[in-house]
Amino acid sequence: DKRFAKAFAAHLLRFALARELTPADSLAIDRIVNRTEAENYRLKS
């Protein structure tokens, strides 16, 4: 589900940046979700 992927990406980005997200961060979140969509939102470590 794309909504879950966006929320999850936002949570991880907020954690990685150690700050609250701003509207400007929404572009980065969209890019992350769009890149992972082709792989069914799989995580890699």
JSON list of N, CA and C in Angstrom, two decimals:
[
{"chain": "A", "resi": 1, "resn": "ASP", "atom": "N", "xyz": [0.84, -1.18, 0.00]},
{"chain": "A", "resi": 1, "resn": "ASP", "atom": "CA", "xyz": [0.00, 0.00, 0.00]},
{"chain": "A", "resi": 1, "resn": "ASP", "atom": "C", "xyz": [0.89, 1.24, 0.00]},
{"chain": "A", "resi": 2, "resn": "LYS", "atom": "N", "xyz": [0.63, 2.13, -0.92]},
{"chain": "A", "resi": 2, "resn": "LYS", "atom": "CA", "xyz": [1.46, 3.32, -1.08]},
{"chain": "A", "resi": 2, "resn": "LYS", "atom": "C", "xyz": [1.36, 4.26, 0.13]},
{"chain": "A", "resi": 3, "resn": "ARG", "atom": "N", "xyz": [0.21, 4.33, 0.75]},
{"chain": "A", "resi": 3, "resn": "ARG", "atom": "CA", "xyz": [0.07, 5.20, 1.93]},
{"chain": "A", "resi": 3, "resn": "ARG", "atom": "C", "xyz": [0.96, 4.73, 3.06]},
{"chain": "A", "resi": 4, "resn": "PHE", "atom": "N", "xyz": [0.99, 3.41, 3.28]},
{"chain": "A", "resi": 4, "resn": "PHE", "atom": "CA", "xyz": [1.86, 2.86, 4.32]},
{"chain": "A", "resi": 4, "resn": "PHE", "atom": "C", "xyz": [3.32, 3.14, 3.99]},
{"chain": "A", "resi": 5, "resn": "ALA", "atom": "N", "xyz": [3.70, 2.94, 2.73]},
{"chain": "A", "resi": 5, "resn": "ALA", "atom": "CA", "xyz": [5.09, 3.17, 2.32]},
{"chain": "A", "resi": 5, "resn": "ALA", "atom": "C", "xyz": [5.49, 4.62, 2.56]},
{"chain": "A", "resi": 6, "resn": "LYS", "atom": "N", "xyz": [4.60, 5.56, 2.27]},
{"chain": "A", "resi": 6, "resn": "LYS", "atom": "CA", "xyz": [4.91, 6.97, 2.49]},
{"chain": "A", "resi": 6, "resn": "LYS", "atom": "C", "xyz": [5.07, 7.27, 3.98]},
{"chain": "A", "resi": 7, "resn": "ALA", "atom": "N", "xyz": [4.19, 6.72, 4.79]},
{"chain": "A", "resi": 7, "resn": "ALA", "atom": "CA", "xyz": [4.28, 6.95, 6.24]},
{"chain": "A", "resi": 7, "resn": "ALA", "atom": "C", "xyz": [5.55, 6.33, 6.81]},
{"chain": "A", "resi": 8, "resn": "PHE", "atom": "N", "xyz": [5.88, 5.13, 6.35]},
{"chain": "A", "resi": 8, "resn": "PHE", "atom": "CA", "xyz": [7.07, 4.44, 6.82]},
{"chain": "A", "resi": 8, "resn": "PHE", "atom": "C", "xyz": [8.33, 5.19, 6.39]},
{"chain": "A", "resi": 9, "resn": "ALA", "atom": "N", "xyz": [8.37, 5.63, 5.15]},
{"chain": "A", "resi": 9, "resn": "ALA", "atom": "CA", "xyz": [9.53, 6.39, 4.66]},
{"chain": "A", "resi": 9, "resn": "ALA", "atom": "C", "xyz": [9.68, 7.69, 5.43]},
{"chain": "A", "resi": 10, "resn": "ALA", "atom": "N", "xyz": [8.58, 8.34, 5.72]},
{"chain": "A", "resi": 10, "resn": "ALA", "atom": "CA", "xyz": [8.63, 9.59, 6.50]},
{"chain": "A", "resi": 10, "resn": "ALA", "atom": "C", "xyz": [9.17, 9.33, 7.89]},
{"chain": "A", "resi": 11, "resn": "HIS", "atom": "N", "xyz": [8.73, 8.25, 8.50]},
{"chain": "A", "resi": 11, "resn": "HIS", "atom": "CA", "xyz": [9.21, 7.90, 9.85]},
{"chain": "A", "resi": 11, "resn": "HIS", "atom": "C", "xyz": [10.72, 7.63, 9.82]},
{"chain": "A", "resi": 12, "resn": "LEU", "atom": "N", "xyz": [11.18, 6.85, 8.86]},
{"chain": "A", "resi": 12, "resn": "LEU", "atom": "CA", "xyz": [12.61, 6.56, 8.77]},
{"chain": "A", "resi": 12, "resn": "LEU", "atom": "C", "xyz": [13.43, 7.82, 8.47]},
{"chain": "A", "resi": 13, "resn": "LEU", "atom": "N", "xyz": [12.92, 8.67, 7.60]},
{"chain": "A", "resi": 13, "resn": "LEU", "atom": "CA", "xyz": [13.63, 9.91, 7.28]},
{"chain": "A", "resi": 13, "resn": "LEU", "atom": "C", "xyz": [13.70, 10.82, 8.50]},
{"chain": "A", "resi": 14, "resn": "ARG", "atom": "N", "xyz": [12.62, 10.92, 9.24]},
{"chain": "A", "resi": 14, "resn": "ARG", "atom": "CA", "xyz": [12.60, 11.74, 10.45]},
{"chain": "A", "resi": 14, "resn": "ARG", "atom": "C", "xyz": [13.64, 11.22, 11.45]},
{"chain": "A", "resi": 15, "resn": "PHE", "atom": "N", "xyz": [13.73, 9.89, 11.58]},
{"chain": "A", "resi": 15, "resn": "PHE", "atom": "CA", "xyz": [14.71, 9.28, 12.48]},
{"chain": "A", "resi": 15, "resn": "PHE", "atom": "C", "xyz": [16.13, 9.55, 11.98]},
{"chain": "A", "resi": 16, "resn": "ALA", "atom": "N", "xyz": [16.36, 9.36, 10.68]},
{"chain": "A", "resi": 16, "resn": "ALA", "atom": "CA", "xyz": [17.71, 9.52, 10.12]},
{"chain": "A", "resi": 16, "resn": "ALA", "atom": "C", "xyz": [18.20, 10.96, 10.23]},
{"chain": "A", "resi": 17, "resn": "LEU", "atom": "N", "xyz": [17.30, 11.91, 10.05]},
{"chain": "A", "resi": 17, "resn": "LEU", "atom": "CA", "xyz": [17.69, 13.32, 10.10]},
{"chain": "A", "resi": 17, "resn": "LEU", "atom": "C", "xyz": [17.68, 13.88, 11.52]},
{"chain": "A", "resi": 18, "resn": "ALA", "atom": "N", "xyz": [17.07, 13.15, 12.44]},
{"chain": "A", "resi": 18, "resn": "ALA", "atom": "CA", "xyz": [16.97, 13.57, 13.85]},
{"chain": "A", "resi": 18, "resn": "ALA", "atom": "C", "xyz": [16.30, 14.94, 13.98]},
{"chain": "A", "resi": 19, "resn": "ARG", "atom": "N", "xyz": [15.25, 15.12, 13.21]},
{"chain": "A", "resi": 19, "resn": "ARG", "atom": "CA", "xyz": [14.47, 16.37, 13.28]},
{"chain": "A", "resi": 19, "resn": "ARG", "atom": "C", "xyz": [13.08, 16.12, 12.72]},
{"chain": "A", "resi": 20, "resn": "GLU", "atom": "N", "xyz": [12.20, 17.06, 12.99]},
{"chain": "A", "resi": 20, "resn": "GLU", "atom": "CA", "xyz": [10.87, 16.99, 12.40]},
{"chain": "A", "resi": 20, "resn": "GLU", "atom": "C", "xyz": [10.97, 17.29, 10.91]},
{"chain": "A", "resi": 21, "resn": "LEU", "atom": "N", "xyz": [10.11, 16.68, 10.15]},
{"chain": "A", "resi": 21, "resn": "LEU", "atom": "CA", "xyz": [10.11, 16.91, 8.71]},
{"chain": "A", "resi": 21, "resn": "LEU", "atom": "C", "xyz": [9.37, 18.20, 8.37]},
{"chain": "A", "resi": 22, "resn": "THR", "atom": "N", "xyz": [9.75, 18.79, 7.27]},
{"chain": "A", "resi": 22, "resn": "THR", "atom": "CA", "xyz": [9.11, 20.01, 6.79]},
{"chain": "A", "resi": 22, "resn": "THR", "atom": "C", "xyz": [8.43, 19.69, 5.46]},
{"chain": "A", "resi": 23, "resn": "PRO", "atom": "N", "xyz": [7.58, 20.58, 4.99]},
{"chain": "A", "resi": 23, "resn": "PRO", "atom": "CA", "xyz": [6.95, 20.35, 3.68]},
{"chain": "A", "resi": 23, "resn": "PRO", "atom": "C", "xyz": [7.97, 20.13, 2.57]},
{"chain": "A", "resi": 24, "resn": "ALA", "atom": "N", "xyz": [9.14, 20.71, 2.68]},
{"chain": "A", "resi": 24, "resn": "ALA", "atom": "CA", "xyz": [10.18, 20.52, 1.66]},
{"chain": "A", "resi": 24, "resn": "ALA", "atom": "C", "xyz": [10.66, 19.07, 1.61]},
{"chain": "A", "resi": 25, "resn": "ASP", "atom": "N", "xyz": [10.52, 18.33, 2.69]},
{"chain": "A", "resi": 25, "resn": "ASP", "atom": "CA", "xyz": [10.94, 16.93, 2.73]},
{"chain": "A", "resi": 25, "resn": "ASP", "atom": "C", "xyz": [9.99, 16.01, 1.99]},
{"chain": "A", "resi": 26, "resn": "SER", "atom": "N", "xyz": [8.82, 16.48, 1.67]},
{"chain": "A", "resi": 26, "resn": "SER", "atom": "CA", "xyz": [7.84, 15.62, 1.00]},
{"chain": "A", "resi": 26, "resn": "SER", "atom": "C", "xyz": [8.33, 15.17, -0.38]},
{"chain": "A", "resi": 27, "resn": "LEU", "atom": "N", "xyz": [9.13, 15.99, -1.04]},
{"chain": "A", "resi": 27, "resn": "LEU", "atom": "CA", "xyz": [9.70, 15.60, -2.33]},
{"chain": "A", "resi": 27, "resn": "LEU", "atom": "C", "xyz": [10.63, 14.39, -2.16]},
{"chain": "A", "resi": 28, "resn": "ALA", "atom": "N", "xyz": [11.45, 14.41, -1.13]},
{"chain": "A", "resi": 28, "resn": "ALA", "atom": "CA", "xyz": [12.35, 13.28, -0.87]},
{"chain": "A", "resi": 28, "resn": "ALA", "atom": "C", "xyz": [11.56, 12.03, -0.55]},
{"chain": "A", "resi": 29, "resn": "ILE", "atom": "N", "xyz": [10.51, 12.16, 0.23]},
{"chain": "A", "resi": 29, "resn": "ILE", "atom": "CA", "xyz": [9.68, 11.01, 0.57]},
{"chain": "A", "resi": 29, "resn": "ILE", "atom": "C", "xyz": [9.04, 10.43, -0.68]},
{"chain": "A", "resi": 30, "resn": "ASP", "atom": "N", "xyz": [8.51, 11.29, -1.53]},
{"chain": "A", "resi": 30, "resn": "ASP", "atom": "CA", "xyz": [7.90, 10.81, -2.78]},
{"chain": "A", "resi": 30, "resn": "ASP", "atom": "C", "xyz": [8.92, 10.09, -3.66]},
{"chain": "A", "resi": 31, "resn": "ARG", "atom": "N", "xyz": [10.13, 10.61, -3.73]},
{"chain": "A", "resi": 31, "resn": "ARG", "atom": "CA", "xyz": [11.17, 9.96, -4.54]},
{"chain": "A", "resi": 31, "resn": "ARG", "atom": "C", "xyz": [11.53, 8.59, -3.97]},
{"chain": "A", "resi": 32, "resn": "ILE", "atom": "N", "xyz": [11.63, 8.49, -2.66]},
{"chain": "A", "resi": 32, "resn": "ILE", "atom": "CA", "xyz": [11.94, 7.20, -2.02]},
{"chain": "A", "resi": 32, "resn": "ILE", "atom": "C", "xyz": [10.84, 6.19, -2.33]},
{"chain": "A", "resi": 33, "resn": "VAL", "atom": "N", "xyz": [9.60, 6.59, -2.15]},
{"chain": "A", "resi": 33, "resn": "VAL", "atom": "CA", "xyz": [8.48, 5.68, -2.38]},
{"chain": "A", "resi": 33, "resn": "VAL", "atom": "C", "xyz": [8.40, 5.28, -3.85]},
{"chain": "A", "resi": 34, "resn": "ASN", "atom": "N", "xyz": [8.58, 6.21, -4.75]},
{"chain": "A", "resi": 34, "resn": "ASN", "atom": "CA", "xyz": [8.52, 5.89, -6.17]},
{"chain": "A", "resi": 34, "resn": "ASN", "atom": "C", "xyz": [9.63, 4.92, -6.59]},
{"chain": "A", "resi": 35, "resn": "ARG", "atom": "N", "xyz": [10.80, 5.07, -6.01]},
{"chain": "A", "resi": 35, "resn": "ARG", "atom": "CA", "xyz": [11.90, 4.15, -6.33]},
{"chain": "A", "resi": 35, "resn": "ARG", "atom": "C", "xyz": [11.63, 2.74, -5.81]},
{"chain": "A", "resi": 36, "resn": "THR", "atom": "N", "xyz": [11.03, 2.64, -4.65]},
{"chain": "A", "resi": 36, "resn": "THR", "atom": "CA", "xyz": [10.80, 1.31, -4.07]},
{"chain": "A", "resi": 36, "resn": "THR", "atom": "C", "xyz": [9.52, 0.66, -4.58]},
{"chain": "A", "resi": 37, "resn": "GLU", "atom": "N", "xyz": [8.64, 1.42, -5.18]},
{"chain": "A", "resi": 37, "resn": "GLU", "atom": "CA", "xyz": [7.38, 0.87, -5.67]},
{"chain": "A", "resi": 37, "resn": "GLU", "atom": "C", "xyz": [7.61, -0.23, -6.71]},
{"chain": "A", "resi": 38, "resn": "ALA", "atom": "N", "xyz": [8.58, -0.05, -7.57]},
{"chain": "A", "resi": 38, "resn": "ALA", "atom": "CA", "xyz": [8.86, -1.03, -8.62]},
{"chain": "A", "resi": 38, "resn": "ALA", "atom": "C", "xyz": [9.30, -2.38, -8.04]},
{"chain": "A", "resi": 39, "resn": "GLU", "atom": "N", "xyz": [9.81, -2.37, -6.81]},
{"chain": "A", "resi": 39, "resn": "GLU", "atom": "CA", "xyz": [10.26, -3.60, -6.16]},
{"chain": "A", "resi": 39, "resn": "GLU", "atom": "C", "xyz": [9.29, -4.04, -5.06]},
{"chain": "A", "resi": 40, "resn": "ASN", "atom": "N", "xyz": [8.03, -3.64, -5.17]},
{"chain": "A", "resi": 40, "resn": "ASN", "atom": "CA", "xyz": [7.01, -3.96, -4.17]},
{"chain": "A", "resi": 40, "resn": "ASN", "atom": "C", "xyz": [7.40, -3.50, -2.77]},
{"chain": "A", "resi": 41, "resn": "TYR", "atom": "N", "xyz": [8.06, -2.36, -2.69]},
{"chain": "A", "resi": 41, "resn": "TYR", "atom": "CA", "xyz": [8.42, -1.71, -1.42]},
{"chain": "A", "resi": 41, "resn": "TYR", "atom": "C", "xyz": [9.32, -2.59, -0.54]},
{"chain": "A", "resi": 42, "resn": "ARG", "atom": "N", "xyz": [10.16, -3.40, -1.16]},
{"chain": "A", "resi": 42, "resn": "ARG", "atom": "CA", "xyz": [11.05, -4.27, -0.39]},
{"chain": "A", "resi": 42, "resn": "ARG", "atom": "C", "xyz": [12.14, -3.45, 0.29]},
{"chain": "A", "resi": 43, "resn": "LEU", "atom": "N", "xyz": [12.50, -3.88, 1.50]},
{"chain": "A", "resi": 43, "resn": "LEU", "atom": "CA", "xyz": [13.60, -3.27, 2.24]},
{"chain": "A", "resi": 43, "resn": "LEU", "atom": "C", "xyz": [14.86, -4.08, 2.02]},
{"chain": "A", "resi": 44, "resn": "LYS", "atom": "N", "xyz": [15.98, -3.39, 1.94]},
{"chain": "A", "resi": 44, "resn": "LYS", "atom": "CA", "xyz": [17.27, -4.05, 1.82]},
{"chain": "A", "resi": 44, "resn": "LYS", "atom": "C", "xyz": [18.19, -3.50, 2.89]},
{"chain": "A", "resi": 45, "resn": "SER", "atom": "N", "xyz": [19.02, -4.36, 3.42]},
{"chain": "A", "resi": 45, "resn": "SER", "atom": "CA", "xyz": [19.97, -3.88, 4.43]},
{"chain": "A", "resi": 45, "resn": "SER", "atom": "C", "xyz": [21.38, -3.94, 3.91]}
]
